[in-house]
GROMACS .gro file of N, CA and C in nm:
model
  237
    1UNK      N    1   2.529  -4.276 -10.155
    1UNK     CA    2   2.440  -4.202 -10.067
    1UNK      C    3   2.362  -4.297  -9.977
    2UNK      N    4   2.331  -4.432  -9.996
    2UNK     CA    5   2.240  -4.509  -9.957
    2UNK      C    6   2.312  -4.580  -9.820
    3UNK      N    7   2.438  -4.611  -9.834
    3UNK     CA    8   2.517  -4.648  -9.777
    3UNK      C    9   2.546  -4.533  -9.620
    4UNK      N   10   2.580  -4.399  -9.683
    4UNK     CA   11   2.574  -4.290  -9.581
    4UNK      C   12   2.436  -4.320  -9.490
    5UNK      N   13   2.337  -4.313  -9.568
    5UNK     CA   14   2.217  -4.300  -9.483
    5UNK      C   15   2.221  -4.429  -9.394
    6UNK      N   16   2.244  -4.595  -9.433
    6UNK     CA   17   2.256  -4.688  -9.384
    6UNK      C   18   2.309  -4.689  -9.233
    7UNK      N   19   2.466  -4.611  -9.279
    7UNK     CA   20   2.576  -4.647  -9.183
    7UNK      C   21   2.499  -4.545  -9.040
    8UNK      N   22   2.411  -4.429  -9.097
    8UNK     CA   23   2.356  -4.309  -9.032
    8UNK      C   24   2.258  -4.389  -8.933
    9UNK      N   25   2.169  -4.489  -8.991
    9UNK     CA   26   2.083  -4.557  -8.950
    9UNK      C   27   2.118  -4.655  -8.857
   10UNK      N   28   2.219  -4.748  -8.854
   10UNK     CA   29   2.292  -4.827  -8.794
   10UNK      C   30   2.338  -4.766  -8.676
   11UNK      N   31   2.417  -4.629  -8.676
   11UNK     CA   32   2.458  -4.589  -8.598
   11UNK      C   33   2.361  -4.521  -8.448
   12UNK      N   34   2.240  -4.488  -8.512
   12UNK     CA   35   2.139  -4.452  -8.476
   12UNK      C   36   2.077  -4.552  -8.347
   13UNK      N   37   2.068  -4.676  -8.438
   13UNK     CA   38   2.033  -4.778  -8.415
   13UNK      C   39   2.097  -4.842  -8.262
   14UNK      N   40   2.266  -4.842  -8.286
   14UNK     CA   41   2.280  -4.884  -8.175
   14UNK      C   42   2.313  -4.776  -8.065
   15UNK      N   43   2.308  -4.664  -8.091
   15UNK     CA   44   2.272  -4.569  -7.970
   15UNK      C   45   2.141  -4.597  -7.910
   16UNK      N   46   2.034  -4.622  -7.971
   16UNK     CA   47   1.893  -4.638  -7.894
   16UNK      C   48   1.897  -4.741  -7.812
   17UNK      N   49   2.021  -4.888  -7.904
   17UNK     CA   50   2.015  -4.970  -7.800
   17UNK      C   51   2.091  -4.983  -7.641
   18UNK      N   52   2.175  -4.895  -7.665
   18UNK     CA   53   2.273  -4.899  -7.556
   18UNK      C   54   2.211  -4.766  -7.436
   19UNK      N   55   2.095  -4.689  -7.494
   19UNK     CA   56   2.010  -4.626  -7.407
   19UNK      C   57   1.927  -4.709  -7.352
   20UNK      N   58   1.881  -4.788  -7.397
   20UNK     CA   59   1.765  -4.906  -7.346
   20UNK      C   60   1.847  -4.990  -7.224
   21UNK      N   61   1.937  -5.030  -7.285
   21UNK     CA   62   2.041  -5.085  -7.176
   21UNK      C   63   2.068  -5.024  -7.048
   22UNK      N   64   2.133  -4.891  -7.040
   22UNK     CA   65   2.151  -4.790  -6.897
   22UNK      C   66   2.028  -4.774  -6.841
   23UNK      N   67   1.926  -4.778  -6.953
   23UNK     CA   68   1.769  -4.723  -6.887
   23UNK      C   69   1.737  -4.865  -6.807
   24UNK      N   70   1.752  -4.967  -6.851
   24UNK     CA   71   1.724  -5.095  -6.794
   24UNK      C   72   1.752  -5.095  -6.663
   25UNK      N   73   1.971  -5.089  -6.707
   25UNK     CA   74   2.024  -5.097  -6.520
   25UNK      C   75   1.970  -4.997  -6.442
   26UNK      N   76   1.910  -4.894  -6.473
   26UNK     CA   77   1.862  -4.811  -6.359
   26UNK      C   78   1.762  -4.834  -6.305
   27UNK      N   79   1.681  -4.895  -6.341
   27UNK     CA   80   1.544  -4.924  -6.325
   27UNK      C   81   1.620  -5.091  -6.254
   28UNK      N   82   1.671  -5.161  -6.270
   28UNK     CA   83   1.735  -5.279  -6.170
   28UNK      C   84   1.809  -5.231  -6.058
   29UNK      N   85   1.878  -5.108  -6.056
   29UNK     CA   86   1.893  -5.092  -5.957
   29UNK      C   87   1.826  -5.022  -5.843
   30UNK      N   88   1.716  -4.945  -5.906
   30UNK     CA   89   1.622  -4.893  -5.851
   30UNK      C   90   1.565  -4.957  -5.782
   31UNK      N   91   1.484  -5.063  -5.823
   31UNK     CA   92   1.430  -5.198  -5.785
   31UNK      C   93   1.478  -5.227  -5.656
   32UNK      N   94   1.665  -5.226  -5.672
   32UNK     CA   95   1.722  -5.305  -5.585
   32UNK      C   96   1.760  -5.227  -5.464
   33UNK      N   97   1.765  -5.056  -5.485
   33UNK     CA   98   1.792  -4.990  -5.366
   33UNK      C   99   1.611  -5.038  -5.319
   34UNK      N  100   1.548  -5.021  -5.350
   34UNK     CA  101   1.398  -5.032  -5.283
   34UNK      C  102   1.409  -5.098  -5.217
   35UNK      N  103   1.389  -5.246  -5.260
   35UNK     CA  104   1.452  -5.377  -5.152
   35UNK      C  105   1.464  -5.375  -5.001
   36UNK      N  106   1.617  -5.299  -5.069
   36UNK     CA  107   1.728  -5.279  -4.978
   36UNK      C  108   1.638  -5.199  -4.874
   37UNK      N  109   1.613  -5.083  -4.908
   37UNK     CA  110   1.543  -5.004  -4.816
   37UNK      C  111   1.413  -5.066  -4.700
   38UNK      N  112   1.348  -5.124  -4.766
   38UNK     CA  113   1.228  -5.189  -4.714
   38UNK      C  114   1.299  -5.260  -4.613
   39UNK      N  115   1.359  -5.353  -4.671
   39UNK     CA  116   1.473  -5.456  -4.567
   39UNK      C  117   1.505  -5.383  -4.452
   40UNK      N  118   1.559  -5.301  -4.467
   40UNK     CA  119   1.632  -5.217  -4.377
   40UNK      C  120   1.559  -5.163  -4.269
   41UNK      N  121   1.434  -5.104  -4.340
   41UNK     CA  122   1.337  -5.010  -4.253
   41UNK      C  123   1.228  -5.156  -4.164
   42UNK      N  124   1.203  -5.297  -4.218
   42UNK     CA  125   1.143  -5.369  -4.108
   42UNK      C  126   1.221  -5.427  -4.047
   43UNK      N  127   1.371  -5.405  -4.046
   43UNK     CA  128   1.489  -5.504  -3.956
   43UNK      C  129   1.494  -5.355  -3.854
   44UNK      N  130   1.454  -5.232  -3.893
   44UNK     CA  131   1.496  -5.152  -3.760
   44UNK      C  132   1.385  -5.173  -3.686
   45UNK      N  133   1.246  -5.136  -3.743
   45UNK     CA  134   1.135  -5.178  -3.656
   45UNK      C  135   1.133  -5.280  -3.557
   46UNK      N  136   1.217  -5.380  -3.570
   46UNK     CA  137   1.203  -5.494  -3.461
   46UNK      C  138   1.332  -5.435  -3.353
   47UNK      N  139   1.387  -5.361  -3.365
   47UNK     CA  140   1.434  -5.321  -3.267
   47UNK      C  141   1.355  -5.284  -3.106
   48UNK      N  142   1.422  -5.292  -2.991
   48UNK     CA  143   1.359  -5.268  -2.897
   48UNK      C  144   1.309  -5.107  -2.882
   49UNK      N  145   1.385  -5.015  -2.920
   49UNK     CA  146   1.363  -4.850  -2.910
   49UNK      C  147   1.348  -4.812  -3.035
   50UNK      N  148   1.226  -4.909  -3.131
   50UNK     CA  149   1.196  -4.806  -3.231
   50UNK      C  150   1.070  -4.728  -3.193
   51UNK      N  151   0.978  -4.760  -3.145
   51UNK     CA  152   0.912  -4.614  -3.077
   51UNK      C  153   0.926  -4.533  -3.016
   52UNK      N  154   0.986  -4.565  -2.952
   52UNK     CA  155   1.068  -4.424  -2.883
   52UNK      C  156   1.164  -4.322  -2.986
   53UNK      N  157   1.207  -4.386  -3.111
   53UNK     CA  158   1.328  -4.308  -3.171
   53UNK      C  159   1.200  -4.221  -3.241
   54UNK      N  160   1.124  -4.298  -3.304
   54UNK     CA  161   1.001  -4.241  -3.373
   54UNK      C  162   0.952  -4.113  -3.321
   55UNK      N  163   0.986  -4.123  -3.175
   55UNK     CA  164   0.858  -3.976  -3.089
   55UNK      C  165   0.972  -3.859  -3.104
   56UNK      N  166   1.120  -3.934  -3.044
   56UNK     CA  167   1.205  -3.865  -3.030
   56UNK      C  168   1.212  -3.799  -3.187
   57UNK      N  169   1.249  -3.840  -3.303
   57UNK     CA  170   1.234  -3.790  -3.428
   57UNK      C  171   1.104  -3.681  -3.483
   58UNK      N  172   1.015  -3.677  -3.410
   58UNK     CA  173   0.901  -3.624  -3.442
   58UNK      C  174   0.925  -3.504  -3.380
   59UNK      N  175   0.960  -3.522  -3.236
   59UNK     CA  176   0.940  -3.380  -3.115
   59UNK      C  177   1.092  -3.285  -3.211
   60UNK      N  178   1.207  -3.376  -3.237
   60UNK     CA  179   1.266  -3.314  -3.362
   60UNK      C  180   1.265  -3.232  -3.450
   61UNK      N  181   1.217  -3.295  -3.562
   61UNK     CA  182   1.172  -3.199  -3.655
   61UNK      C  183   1.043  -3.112  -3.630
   62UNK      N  184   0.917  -3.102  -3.551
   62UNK     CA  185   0.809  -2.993  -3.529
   62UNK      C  186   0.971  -2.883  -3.451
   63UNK      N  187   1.060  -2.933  -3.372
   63UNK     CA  188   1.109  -2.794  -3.322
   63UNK      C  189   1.211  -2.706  -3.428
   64UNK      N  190   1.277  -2.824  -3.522
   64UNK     CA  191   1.332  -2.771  -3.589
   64UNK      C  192   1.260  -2.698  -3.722
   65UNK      N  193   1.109  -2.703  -3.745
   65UNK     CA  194   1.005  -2.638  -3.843
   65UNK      C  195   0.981  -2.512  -3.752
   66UNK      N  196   0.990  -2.506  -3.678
   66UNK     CA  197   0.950  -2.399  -3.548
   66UNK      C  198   1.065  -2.276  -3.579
   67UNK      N  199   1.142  -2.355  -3.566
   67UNK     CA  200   1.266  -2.266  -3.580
   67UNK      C  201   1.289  -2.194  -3.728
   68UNK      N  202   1.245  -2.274  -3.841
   68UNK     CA  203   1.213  -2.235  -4.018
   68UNK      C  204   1.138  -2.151  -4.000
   69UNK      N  205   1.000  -2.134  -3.905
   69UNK     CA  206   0.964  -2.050  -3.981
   69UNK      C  207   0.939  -1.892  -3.871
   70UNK      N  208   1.035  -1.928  -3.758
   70UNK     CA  209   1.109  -1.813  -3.699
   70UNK      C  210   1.201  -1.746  -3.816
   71UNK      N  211   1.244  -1.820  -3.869
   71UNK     CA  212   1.378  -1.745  -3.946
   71UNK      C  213   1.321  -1.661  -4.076
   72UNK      N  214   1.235  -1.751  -4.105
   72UNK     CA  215   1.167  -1.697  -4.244
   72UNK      C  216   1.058  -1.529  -4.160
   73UNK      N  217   1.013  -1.557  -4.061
   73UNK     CA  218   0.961  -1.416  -4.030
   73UNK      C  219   1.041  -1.296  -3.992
   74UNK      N  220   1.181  -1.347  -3.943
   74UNK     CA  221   1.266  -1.244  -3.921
   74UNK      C  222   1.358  -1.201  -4.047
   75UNK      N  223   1.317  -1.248  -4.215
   75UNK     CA  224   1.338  -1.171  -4.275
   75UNK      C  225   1.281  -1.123  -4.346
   76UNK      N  226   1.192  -1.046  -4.292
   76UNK     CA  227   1.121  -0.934  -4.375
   76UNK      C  228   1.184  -0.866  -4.441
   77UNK      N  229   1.155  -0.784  -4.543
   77UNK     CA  230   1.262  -0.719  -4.620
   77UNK      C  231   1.204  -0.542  -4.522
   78UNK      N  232   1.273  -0.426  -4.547
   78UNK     CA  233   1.296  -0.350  -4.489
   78UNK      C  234   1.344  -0.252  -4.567
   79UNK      N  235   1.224  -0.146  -4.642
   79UNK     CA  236   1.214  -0.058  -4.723
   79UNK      C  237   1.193   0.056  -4.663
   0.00000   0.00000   0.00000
């Protein structure tokens, strides 16, 4: 019986470790998309037309929220 419980324990054992492990790489790669991202987002900033993409992106989405919540008033329900 001691042995069952052992092998139970062991087995236990290295499941927690091989969770610790995946939990690790995610959290390294997490890390590493961040990075990446940051990188990415001050190498566009030095571009010559990043303020302009910025306004252009803005006047964007307010028309396309404009348009959400046109859609959302034209469905009223209708009892």
């Amino acid at each position: 019986m001691k042995t069952q419980k052992q092998s139970r324990t062991d087995l236990l054992e290295k499941k927690v470790q091989a969770l610790i492990g995946v939990v690790q790489q995610l959290l390294d790669e997490t890390a590493y998309l961040k990075d990446l991202a940051v990188g990415t987002l001050e190498t566009i900033k030095q571009m010559d037309d990043y303020e302009q993409a910025i306004e252009d992106l803005k006047k964007k989405m307010a028309e396309e929220s404009s348009k959400t919540k046109e859609a959302d008033a034209s469905r009223e329900t209708v009892k």
